[in-house]
XYZ file of C-alpha atoms in Angstrom:
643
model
C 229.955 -24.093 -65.824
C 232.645 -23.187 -68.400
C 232.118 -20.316 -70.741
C 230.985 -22.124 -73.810
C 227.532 -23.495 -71.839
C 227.550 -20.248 -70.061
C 226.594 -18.977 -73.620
C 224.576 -21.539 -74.512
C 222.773 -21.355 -71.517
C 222.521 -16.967 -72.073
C 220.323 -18.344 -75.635
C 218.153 -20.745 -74.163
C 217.202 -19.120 -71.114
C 215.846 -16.062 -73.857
C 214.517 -12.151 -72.446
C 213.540 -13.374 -69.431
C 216.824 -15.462 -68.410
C 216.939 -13.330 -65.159
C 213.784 -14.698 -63.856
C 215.361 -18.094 -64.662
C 218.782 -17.081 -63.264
C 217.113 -16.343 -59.810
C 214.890 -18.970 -59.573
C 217.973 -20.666 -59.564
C 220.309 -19.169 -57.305
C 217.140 -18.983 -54.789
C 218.309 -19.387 -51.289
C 215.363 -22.109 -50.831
C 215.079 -24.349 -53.328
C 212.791 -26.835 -51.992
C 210.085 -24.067 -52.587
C 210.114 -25.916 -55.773
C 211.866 -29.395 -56.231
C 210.083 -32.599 -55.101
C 209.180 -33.478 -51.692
C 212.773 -35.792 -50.236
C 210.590 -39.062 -49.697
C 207.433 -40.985 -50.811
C 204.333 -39.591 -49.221
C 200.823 -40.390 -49.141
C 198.152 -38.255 -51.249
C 196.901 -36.879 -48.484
C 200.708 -35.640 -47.594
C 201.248 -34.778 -50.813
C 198.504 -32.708 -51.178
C 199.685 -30.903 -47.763
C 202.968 -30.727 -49.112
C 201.758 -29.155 -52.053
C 199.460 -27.004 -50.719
C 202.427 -25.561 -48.060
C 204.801 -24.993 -51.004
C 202.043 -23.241 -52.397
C 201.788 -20.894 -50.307
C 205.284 -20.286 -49.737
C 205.340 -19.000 -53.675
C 202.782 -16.543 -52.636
C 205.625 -14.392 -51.337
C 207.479 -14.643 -54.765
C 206.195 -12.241 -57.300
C 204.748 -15.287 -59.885
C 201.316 -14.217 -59.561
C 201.513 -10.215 -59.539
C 203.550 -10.325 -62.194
C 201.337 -12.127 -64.582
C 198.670 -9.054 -63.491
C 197.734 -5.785 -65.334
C 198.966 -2.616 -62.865
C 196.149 -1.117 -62.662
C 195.434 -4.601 -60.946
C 197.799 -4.404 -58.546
C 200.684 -6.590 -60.929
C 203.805 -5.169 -62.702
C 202.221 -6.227 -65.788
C 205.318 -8.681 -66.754
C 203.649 -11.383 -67.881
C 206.598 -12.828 -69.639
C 208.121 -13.096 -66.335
C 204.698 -14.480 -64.668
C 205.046 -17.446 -67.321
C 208.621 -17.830 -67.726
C 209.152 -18.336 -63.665
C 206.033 -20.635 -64.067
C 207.741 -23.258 -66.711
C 210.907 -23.326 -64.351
C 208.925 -24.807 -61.547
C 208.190 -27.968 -64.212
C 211.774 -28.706 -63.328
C 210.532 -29.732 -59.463
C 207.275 -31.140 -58.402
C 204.730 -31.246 -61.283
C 201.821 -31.393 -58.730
C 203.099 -27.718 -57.421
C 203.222 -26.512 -61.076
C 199.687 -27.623 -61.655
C 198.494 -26.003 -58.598
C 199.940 -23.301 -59.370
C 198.321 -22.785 -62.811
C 195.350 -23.859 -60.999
C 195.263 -20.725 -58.468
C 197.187 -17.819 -60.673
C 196.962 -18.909 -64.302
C 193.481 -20.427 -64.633
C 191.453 -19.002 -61.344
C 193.016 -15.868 -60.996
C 192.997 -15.575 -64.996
C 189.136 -16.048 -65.353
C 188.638 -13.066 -62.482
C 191.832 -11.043 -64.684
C 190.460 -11.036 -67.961
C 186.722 -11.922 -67.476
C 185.954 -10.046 -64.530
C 185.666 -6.091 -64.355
C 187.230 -3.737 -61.993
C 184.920 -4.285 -58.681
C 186.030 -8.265 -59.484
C 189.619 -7.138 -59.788
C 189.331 -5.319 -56.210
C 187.128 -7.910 -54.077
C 189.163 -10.985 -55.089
C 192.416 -10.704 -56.717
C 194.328 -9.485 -53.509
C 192.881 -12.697 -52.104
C 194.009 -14.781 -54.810
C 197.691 -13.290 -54.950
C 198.231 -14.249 -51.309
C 196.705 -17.696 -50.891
C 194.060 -16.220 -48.528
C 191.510 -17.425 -51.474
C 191.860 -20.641 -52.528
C 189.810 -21.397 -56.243
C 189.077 -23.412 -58.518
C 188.272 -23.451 -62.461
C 184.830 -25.334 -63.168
C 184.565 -25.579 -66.870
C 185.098 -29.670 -67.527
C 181.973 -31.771 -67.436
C 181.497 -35.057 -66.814
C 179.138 -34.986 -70.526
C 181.203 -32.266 -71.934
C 184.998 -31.910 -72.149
C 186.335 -30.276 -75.231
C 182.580 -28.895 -76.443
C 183.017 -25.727 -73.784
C 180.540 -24.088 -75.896
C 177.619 -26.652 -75.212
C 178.263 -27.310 -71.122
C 175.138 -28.435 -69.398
C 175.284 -26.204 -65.689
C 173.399 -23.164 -66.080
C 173.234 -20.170 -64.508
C 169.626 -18.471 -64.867
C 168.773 -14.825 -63.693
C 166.209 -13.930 -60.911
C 164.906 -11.065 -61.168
C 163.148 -10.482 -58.174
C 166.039 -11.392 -56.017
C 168.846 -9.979 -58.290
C 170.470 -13.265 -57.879
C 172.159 -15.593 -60.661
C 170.838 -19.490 -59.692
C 173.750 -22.158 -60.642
C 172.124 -25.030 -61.132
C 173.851 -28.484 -62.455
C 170.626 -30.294 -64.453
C 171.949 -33.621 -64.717
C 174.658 -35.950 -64.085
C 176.643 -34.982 -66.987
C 176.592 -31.392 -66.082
C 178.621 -32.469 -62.653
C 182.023 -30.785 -63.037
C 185.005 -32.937 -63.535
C 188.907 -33.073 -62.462
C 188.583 -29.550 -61.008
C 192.301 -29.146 -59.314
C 192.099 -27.337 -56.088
C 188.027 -28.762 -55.442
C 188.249 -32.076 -53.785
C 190.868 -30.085 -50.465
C 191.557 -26.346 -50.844
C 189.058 -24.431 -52.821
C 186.724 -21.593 -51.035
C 185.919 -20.383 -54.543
C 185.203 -21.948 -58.034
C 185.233 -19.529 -61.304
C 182.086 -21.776 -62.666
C 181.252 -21.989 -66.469
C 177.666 -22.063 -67.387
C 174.726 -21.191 -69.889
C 174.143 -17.499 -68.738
C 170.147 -17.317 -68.933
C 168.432 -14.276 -68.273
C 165.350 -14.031 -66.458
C 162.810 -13.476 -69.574
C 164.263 -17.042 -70.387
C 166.742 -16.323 -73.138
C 169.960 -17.737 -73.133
C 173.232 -15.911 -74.197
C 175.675 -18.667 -74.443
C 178.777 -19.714 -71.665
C 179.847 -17.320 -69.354
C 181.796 -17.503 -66.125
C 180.353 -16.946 -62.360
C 182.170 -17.085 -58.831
C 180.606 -19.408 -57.101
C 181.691 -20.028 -53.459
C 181.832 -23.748 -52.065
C 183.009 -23.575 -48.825
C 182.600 -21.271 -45.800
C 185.519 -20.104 -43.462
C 185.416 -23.750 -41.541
C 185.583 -25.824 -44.867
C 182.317 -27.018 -45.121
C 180.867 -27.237 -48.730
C 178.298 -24.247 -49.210
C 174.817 -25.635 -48.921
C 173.500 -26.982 -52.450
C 177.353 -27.659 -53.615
C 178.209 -31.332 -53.731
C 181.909 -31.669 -53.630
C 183.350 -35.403 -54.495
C 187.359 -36.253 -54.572
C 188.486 -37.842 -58.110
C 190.874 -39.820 -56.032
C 193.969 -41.231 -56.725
C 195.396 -40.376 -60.580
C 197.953 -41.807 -62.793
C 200.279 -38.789 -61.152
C 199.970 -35.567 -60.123
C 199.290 -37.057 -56.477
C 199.302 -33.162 -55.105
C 196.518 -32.297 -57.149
C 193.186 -32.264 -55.256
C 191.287 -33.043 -58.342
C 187.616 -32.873 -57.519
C 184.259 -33.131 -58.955
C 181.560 -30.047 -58.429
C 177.515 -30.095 -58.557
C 175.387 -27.636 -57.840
C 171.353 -27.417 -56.700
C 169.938 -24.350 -57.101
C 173.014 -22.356 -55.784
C 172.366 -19.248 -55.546
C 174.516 -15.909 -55.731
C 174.534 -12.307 -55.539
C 174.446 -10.699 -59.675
C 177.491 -8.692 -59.637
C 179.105 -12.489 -58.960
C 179.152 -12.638 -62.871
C 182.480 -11.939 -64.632
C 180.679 -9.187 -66.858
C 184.215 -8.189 -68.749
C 182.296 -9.517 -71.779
C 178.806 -9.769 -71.004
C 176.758 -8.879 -68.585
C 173.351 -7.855 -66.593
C 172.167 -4.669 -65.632
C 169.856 -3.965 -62.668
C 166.476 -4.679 -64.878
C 167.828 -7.705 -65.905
C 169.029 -6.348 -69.417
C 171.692 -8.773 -70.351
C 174.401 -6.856 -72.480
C 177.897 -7.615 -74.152
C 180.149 -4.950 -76.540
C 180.616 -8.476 -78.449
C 177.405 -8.619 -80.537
C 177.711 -12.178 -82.110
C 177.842 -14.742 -79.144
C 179.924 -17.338 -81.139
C 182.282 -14.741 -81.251
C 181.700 -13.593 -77.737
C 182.528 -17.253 -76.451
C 185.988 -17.446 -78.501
C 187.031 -13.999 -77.009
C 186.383 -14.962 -73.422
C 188.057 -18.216 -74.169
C 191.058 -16.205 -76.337
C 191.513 -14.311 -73.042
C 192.723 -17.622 -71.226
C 195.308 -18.713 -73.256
C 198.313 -17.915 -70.890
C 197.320 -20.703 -69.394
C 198.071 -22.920 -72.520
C 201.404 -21.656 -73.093
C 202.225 -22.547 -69.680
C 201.167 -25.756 -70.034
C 203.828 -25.966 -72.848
C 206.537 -24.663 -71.028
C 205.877 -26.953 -68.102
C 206.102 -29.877 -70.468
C 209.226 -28.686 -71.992
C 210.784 -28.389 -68.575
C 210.093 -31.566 -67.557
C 211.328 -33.209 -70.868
C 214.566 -31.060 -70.249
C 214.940 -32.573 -66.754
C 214.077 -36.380 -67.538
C 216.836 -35.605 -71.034
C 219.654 -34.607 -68.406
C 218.801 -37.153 -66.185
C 219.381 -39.899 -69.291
C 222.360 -37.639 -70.660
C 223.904 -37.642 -67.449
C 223.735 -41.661 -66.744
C 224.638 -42.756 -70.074
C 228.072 -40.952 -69.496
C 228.950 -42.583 -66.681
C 226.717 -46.002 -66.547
C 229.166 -48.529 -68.596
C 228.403 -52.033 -70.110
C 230.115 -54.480 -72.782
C 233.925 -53.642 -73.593
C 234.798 -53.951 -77.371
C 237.326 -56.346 -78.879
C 240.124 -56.394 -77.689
C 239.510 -53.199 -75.381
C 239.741 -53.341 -71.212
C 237.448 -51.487 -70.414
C 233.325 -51.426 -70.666
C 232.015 -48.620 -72.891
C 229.519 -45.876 -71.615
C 226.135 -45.964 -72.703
C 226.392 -42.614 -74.525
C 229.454 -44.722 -76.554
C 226.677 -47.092 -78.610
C 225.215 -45.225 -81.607
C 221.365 -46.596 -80.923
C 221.595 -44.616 -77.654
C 223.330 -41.494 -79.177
C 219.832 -42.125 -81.500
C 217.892 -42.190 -78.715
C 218.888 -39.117 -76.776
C 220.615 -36.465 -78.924
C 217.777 -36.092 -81.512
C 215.193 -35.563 -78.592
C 218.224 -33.320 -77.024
C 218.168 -31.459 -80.301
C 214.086 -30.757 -80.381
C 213.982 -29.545 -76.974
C 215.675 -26.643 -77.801
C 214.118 -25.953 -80.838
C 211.224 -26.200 -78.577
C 212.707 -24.044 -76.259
C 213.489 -21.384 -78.717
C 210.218 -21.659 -80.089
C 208.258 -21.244 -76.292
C 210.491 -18.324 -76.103
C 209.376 -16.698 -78.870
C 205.946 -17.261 -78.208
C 206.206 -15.872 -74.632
C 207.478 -12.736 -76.045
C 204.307 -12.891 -78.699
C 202.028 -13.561 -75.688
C 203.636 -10.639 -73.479
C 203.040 -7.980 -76.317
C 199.394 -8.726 -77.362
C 198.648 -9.121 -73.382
C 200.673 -5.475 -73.399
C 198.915 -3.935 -75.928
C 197.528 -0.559 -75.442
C 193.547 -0.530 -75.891
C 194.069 -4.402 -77.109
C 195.818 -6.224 -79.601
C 194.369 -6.035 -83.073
C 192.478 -9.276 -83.210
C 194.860 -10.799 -86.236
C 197.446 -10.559 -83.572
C 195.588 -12.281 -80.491
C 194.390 -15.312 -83.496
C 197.806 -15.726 -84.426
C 198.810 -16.325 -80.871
C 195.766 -18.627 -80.176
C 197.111 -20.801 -82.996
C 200.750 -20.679 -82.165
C 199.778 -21.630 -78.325
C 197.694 -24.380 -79.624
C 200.046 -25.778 -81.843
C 202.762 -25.509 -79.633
C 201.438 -26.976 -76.557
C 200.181 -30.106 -78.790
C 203.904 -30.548 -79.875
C 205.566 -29.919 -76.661
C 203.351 -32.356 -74.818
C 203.170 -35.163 -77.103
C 207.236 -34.678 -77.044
C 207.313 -35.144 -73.457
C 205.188 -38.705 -73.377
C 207.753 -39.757 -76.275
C 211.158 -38.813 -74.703
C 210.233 -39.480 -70.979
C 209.484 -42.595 -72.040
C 212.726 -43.173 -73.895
C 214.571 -41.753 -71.538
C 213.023 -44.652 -68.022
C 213.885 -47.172 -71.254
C 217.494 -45.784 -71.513
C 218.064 -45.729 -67.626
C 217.096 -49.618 -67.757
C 216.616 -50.283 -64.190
C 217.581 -47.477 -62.445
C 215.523 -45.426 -64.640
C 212.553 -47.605 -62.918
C 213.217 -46.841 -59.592
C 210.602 -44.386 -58.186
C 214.067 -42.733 -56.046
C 215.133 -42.003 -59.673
C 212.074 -39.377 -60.769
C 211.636 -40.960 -64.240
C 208.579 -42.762 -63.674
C 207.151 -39.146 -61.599
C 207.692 -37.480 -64.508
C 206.604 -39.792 -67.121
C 203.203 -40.404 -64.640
C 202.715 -36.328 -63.776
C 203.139 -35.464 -67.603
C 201.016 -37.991 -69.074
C 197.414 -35.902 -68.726
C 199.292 -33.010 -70.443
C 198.456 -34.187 -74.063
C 194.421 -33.913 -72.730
C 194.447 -30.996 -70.391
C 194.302 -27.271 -71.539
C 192.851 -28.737 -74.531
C 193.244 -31.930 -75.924
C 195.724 -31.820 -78.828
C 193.780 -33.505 -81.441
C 191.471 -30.220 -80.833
C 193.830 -28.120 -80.766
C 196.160 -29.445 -83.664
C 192.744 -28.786 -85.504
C 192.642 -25.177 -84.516
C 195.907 -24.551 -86.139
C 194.997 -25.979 -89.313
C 191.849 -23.364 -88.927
C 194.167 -20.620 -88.607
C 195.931 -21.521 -91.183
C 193.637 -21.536 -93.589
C 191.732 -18.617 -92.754
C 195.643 -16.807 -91.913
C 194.349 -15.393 -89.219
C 192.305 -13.021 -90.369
C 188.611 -14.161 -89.950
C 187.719 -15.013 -86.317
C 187.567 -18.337 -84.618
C 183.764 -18.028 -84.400
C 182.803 -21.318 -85.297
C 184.139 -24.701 -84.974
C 182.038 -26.774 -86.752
C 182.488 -28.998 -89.668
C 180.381 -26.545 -91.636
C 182.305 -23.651 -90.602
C 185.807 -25.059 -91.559
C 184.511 -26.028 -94.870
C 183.641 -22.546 -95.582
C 186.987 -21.161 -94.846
C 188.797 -24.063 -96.987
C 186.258 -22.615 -99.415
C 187.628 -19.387 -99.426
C 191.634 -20.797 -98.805
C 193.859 -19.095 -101.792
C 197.856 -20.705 -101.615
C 199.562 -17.609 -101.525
C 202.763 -17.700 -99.628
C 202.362 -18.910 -96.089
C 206.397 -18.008 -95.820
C 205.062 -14.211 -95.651
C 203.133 -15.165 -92.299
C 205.988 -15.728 -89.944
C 208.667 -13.224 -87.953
C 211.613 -14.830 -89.416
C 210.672 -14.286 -93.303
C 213.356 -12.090 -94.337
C 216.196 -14.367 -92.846
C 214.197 -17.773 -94.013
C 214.460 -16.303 -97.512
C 218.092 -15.268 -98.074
C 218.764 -18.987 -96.290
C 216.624 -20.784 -99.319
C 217.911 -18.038 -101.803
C 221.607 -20.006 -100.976
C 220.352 -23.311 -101.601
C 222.159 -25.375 -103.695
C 221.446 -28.440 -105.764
C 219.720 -31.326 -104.874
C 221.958 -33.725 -106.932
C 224.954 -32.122 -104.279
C 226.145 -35.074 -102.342
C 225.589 -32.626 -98.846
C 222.571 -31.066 -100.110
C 220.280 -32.243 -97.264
C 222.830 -30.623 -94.463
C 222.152 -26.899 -96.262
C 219.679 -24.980 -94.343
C 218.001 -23.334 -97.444
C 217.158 -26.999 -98.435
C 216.021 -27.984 -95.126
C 213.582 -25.189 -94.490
C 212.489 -26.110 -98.078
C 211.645 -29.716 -97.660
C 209.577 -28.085 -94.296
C 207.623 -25.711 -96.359
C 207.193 -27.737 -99.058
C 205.739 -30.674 -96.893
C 203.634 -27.782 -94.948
C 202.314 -25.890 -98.447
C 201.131 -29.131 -99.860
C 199.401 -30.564 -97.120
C 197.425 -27.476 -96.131
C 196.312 -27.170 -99.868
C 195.373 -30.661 -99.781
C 192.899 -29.965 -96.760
C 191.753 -26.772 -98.656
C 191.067 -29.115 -102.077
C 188.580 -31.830 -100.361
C 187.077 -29.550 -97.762
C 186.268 -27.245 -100.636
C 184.714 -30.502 -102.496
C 182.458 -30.696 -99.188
C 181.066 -27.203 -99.374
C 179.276 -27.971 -102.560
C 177.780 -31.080 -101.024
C 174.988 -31.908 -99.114
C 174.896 -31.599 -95.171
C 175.922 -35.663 -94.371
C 178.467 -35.475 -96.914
C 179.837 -32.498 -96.014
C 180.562 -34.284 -92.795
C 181.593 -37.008 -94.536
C 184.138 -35.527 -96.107
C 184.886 -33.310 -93.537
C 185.428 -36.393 -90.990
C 188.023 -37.960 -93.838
C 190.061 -35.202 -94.136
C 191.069 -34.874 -90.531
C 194.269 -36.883 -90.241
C 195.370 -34.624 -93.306
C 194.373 -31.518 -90.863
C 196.288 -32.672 -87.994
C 199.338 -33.608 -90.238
C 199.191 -29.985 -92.066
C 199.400 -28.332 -88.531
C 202.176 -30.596 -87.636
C 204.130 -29.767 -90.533
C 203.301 -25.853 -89.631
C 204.836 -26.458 -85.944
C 207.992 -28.368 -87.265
C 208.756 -25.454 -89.457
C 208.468 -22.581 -86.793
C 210.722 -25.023 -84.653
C 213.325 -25.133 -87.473
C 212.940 -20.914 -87.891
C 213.270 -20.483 -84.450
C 216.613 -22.569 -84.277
C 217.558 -20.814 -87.543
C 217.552 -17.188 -85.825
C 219.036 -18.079 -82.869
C 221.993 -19.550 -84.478
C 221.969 -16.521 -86.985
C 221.846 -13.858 -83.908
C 225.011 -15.953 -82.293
C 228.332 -13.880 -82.331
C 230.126 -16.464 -80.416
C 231.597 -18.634 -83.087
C 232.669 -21.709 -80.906
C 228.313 -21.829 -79.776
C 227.240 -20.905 -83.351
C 228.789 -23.908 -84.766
C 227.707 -26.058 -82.046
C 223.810 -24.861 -82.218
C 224.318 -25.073 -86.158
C 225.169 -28.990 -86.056
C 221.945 -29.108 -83.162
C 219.836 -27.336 -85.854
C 220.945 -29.706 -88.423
C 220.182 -32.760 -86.108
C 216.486 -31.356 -85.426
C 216.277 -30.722 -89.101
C 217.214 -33.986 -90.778
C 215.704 -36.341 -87.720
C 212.578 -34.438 -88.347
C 212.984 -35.143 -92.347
C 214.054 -38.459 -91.351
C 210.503 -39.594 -89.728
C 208.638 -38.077 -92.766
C 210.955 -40.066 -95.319
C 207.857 -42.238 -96.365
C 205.856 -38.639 -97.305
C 209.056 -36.959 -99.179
C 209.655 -40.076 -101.253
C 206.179 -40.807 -102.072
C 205.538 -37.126 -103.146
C 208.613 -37.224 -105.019
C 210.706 -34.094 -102.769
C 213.293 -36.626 -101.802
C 215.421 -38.880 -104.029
C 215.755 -42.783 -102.912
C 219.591 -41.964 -102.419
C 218.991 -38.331 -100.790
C 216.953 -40.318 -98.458
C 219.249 -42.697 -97.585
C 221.376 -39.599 -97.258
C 219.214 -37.944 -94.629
C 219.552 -40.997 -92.720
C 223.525 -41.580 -92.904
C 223.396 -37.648 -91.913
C 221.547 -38.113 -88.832
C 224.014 -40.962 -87.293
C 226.732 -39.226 -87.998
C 225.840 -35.890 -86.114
C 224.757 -38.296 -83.360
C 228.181 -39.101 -83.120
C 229.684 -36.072 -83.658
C 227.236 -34.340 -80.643
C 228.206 -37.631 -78.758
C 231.029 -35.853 -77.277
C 229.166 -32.445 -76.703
C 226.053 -34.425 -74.223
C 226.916 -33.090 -71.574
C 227.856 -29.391 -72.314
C 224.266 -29.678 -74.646
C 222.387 -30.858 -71.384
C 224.278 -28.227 -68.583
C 223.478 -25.668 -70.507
C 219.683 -26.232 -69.626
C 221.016 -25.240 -66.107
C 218.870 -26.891 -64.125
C 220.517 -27.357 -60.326
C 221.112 -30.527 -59.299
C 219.358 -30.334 -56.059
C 215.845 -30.055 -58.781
C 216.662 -32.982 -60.383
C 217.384 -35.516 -57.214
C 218.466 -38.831 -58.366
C 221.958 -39.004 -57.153
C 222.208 -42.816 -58.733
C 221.120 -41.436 -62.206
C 223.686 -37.873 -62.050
C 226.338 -39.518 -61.257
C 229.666 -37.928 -62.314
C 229.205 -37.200 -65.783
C 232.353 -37.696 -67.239
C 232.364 -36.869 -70.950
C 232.411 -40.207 -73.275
């Protein structure tokens, strides 16, 4: 690696690039790539299960843990060493966020210190195996309404879990159908004088020392998926189960010995977004494991369209490489060019989600709403940007990128389900939009129709540029901007991040304008209205996303002191920028931002930094530094010669 993707590589990799650097250089790396041949699910799962295990003796999990829970408390590190193992098998990854991130999280940050003690050694070391029951067969997204319920007896002292009907059965629970001993089960908390006090979260076991389902637990296997074939995705019920009190995760609610149920969180809307708020490590993770995997299936594409040649020009001997043709340059680099600003942008939001998990007596709750959002929005992005390029990428392997030897079609299978689990990004992409127009400052309480029209109601346009980390260095770049009659106006980055806010401002005040019509209607056409301005929701959260992309590309190439990278990352900012204005040409000339010949502009600007990053494909894909031996697919690597 020369010393130009050296630095490259020093940017991307962000505060935690040791943890990346080691993962690395580790002395066994098939702790994390893919197993060497086709296997069965039931080998699979083994397989998965065994490399499991084997990252117990890492330090992924402790880290990710408070110390006065046993952890170092570097949860940066926790989730940065988690997105590097979407590089290798996604199954591992997902059973990994499974057992640590989603398991170990509920008993972390819902449980209380006797919780902490009894089952978090357990959890570290792979001794206890769990699950995450929330999903329902009749409830999915709608947490806040699940079915299974978990009632208080009060002359036994015992919490009954009990799964009323069909729909309450919990669904695709990883680690249920092989390996779980232990299931952090979400349910209607209902104490004995009959009064409920919304979802909270119980440890159920499900299997005794011999693996035999705990009597009243029904355990079913989901079977074979679309991917993920090391996932033992399973399907929980429960009759009558019953288990000891203290088996309640009381961080935020729970019930004393004369059945008192109590909370410090008065409201229990609120209540239910704060437990919730608390998992959201596992939703950045999610992210980063998407963005690993897109980097992996880009290098594999980068990689074969510099050596794979076909068609010679006129008059020329030899056959041209792939990476030669300017539709394939269009393909790749652009996707190259937004999984770094992705990249930046995870970064970033790691280092958000490692101080308000680091925060003395708790972040202020602005801060932990901000983050919610951010994690939301980014996870929506990065996902749906992995279905896209993994796609593109098989297509621009032709063949070869078809063969199952070739990892393509793993990773394009594995990643689908990530636009739909950890939230499904419609839901999510609406959650943004929430936080933007309340900026962060009222809480998520409510996620109604109702409830969204009130905060539109209340929705003043002041400047959403004051919201974000980079606002100082985002103004003196727009302060520079120059004309937009100059002929290279579009390639300016003052201009650029204009066009972004000015997309973002306008479509968020357009959500504010007809959900404010709705809160002076009646009930059904509140909804109404509500239901018609969704699409303009989902697209004013978009916008939001592609603009902290662009800022986070912006400040990385502004902290750069090595010229040679700087003007290489300025020319990959550009490319993000104007392909991103490039897809939204239809919105910038209808609302009048863009000029019929700055459009076409936009567009001749994007083919010709294709071909000017042409030559840089492979330095732009080493410097994700992923090791060959994670990657397999010798046909696809080939030799890589620069076009």
């Amino acid at each position: 690696m020369d010393d130009l993707t050296q630095d490259l590589t020093r940017i991307l990799d962000g505060r935690w690039g040791e943890v990346r650097r080691r993962l690395r250089e580790h002395q066994a790396p098939e702790r994390i790539q893919p197993p060497p041949e086709k296997l069965s699910i039931e080998d699979h799962r083994a397989f998965t299960t065994a490399q499991l295990l084997a990252l117990t003796g890492e330090d992924f999990a402790s880290a990710g843990l408070a110390k006065g829970m046993g952890g170092s408390a570097d949860f940066g590190a926790s989730v940065t060493a988690f997105e590097m193992l979407g590089h290798g098998d996604l199954s591992l990854l997902v059973k990994a966020g499974v057992q640590f991130g989603l398991f170990g999280g509920a008993i972390a940050n819902l449980g209380t210190e006797r919780h902490h003690t009894a089952y978090l050694p357990g959890m570290v070391d792979g001794s206890l195996m769990g699950c995450f029951a929330m999903t329902e067969t009749g409830h999915g997204s709608d947490v806040q309404h699940l079915e299974t319920t978990a009632t208080h007896d009060l002359d036994t002292d015992e919490l009954v879990v009990h799964s009323p009907t069909p729909a309450a059965q919990k669904n695709y629970i990883g680690n249920a159908a092989r390996d779980g001993r232990m299931a952090a089960v979400f349910a209607q908390l209902v104490t004995a004088d009959g009064k409920g006090h919304g979802v909270h979260c119980v440890l159920v076991p499900i299997r005794d020392d011999t693996g035999t389902a705990i009597p009243g637990v029904s355990i079913g296997d989901n079977g074979a998926k679309g991917g993920l074939p090391g996932v033992d995705n399973g399907t929980l019920s429960f009759d009558h189960v019953r288990v000891p009190r203290e088996n309640l995760l009381g961080r935020y609610g729970d019930i004393t010995d004369d059945g008192t149920y109590t909370s410090p969180i008065d409201n229990a809307s609120r209540r239910f977004f704060t437990m919730l708020g608390t998992l959201v490590r596992g939703r950045i993770s999610v992210a980063g494991g998407a963005g690993a995997a897109t980097r992996s299936a880009l290098t594999l594409a980068t990689r074969y369209a510099l050596h794979r040649r076909q068609f010679a020009a006129p008059g020329g001997g030899e056959e041209l490489t792939l990476m030669s043709y300017r539709a394939h340059q269009r393909k790749l680099l652009p996707a190259i060019a937004k999984s770094y600003a992705l990249l930046l942008a995870q970064n970033d939001l790691v280092e958000m989600m490692h101080e308000v998990a680091g925060h003395e007596g708790g972040a202020p709750e602005e801060h932990q709403r901000e983050l919610e959002a951010r994690a939301a929005g980014i996870k929506a992005v990065a996902t749906r940007h992995a279905t896209d390029t993994i796609q593109v990428c098989r297509e621009a392997c032709g063949g070869a990128g078809y063969m199952a030897s070739n990892r393509l079609t793993d990773l394009k299978a594995d990643t689908d389900v990530f636009t739909t689990f950890e939230g499904d990004n419609t839901v999510l992409l609406q959650l943004v939009a929430k936080g933007l127009l309340t900026e962060f400052q009222d809480t998520f309480e409510d996620n109604s129709p109702l409830a969204m029209i009130g905060f539109a109601s209340r929705f003043t346009a002041s400047s959403i540029l004051e919201k974000t980390p980079a606002a100082g260095l985002i103004a003196r770049l727009m302060a520079r901007t120059p004309s937009t009659d100059d002929d290279d106006a579009e390639r300016h980055r003052g201009r650029q991040l204009s066009l972004f806010l000015d997309r973002e401002k306008h479509l968020l005040e357009g959500v504010a304008l007809r959900l404010a019509k709705a809160a002076k209607a009646g009930p059904a056409d509140a909804f109404r209205i509500f239901n018609n301005a969704q699409d303009h929701m989902l697209a004013a959260a978009e916008a939001h996303i592609d603009r902290v992309l662009l800022e986070a590309m912006c400040a990385a190439v502004e902290a750069c002191e090595n010229e040679a990278v700087a003007a290489l990352l300025d020319d990959v900012t550009d490319l993000f920028a104007l392909s991103t204005i490039e897809r939204h040409r239809a919105w910038y000339l209808e609302h009048g931002r863009l000029t019929p010949t700055a459009s076409k502009r936009v567009i001749r600007s994007v083919g010709v930094l294709c071909k000017d990053l042409a030559p840089h494909a492979r330095l732009l894909v080493d410097a994700f530094a992923i090791p060959d031996a994670w990657l397999g697919a010798p046909e696809l690597l080939g030799s890589g010669d620069a076009a």
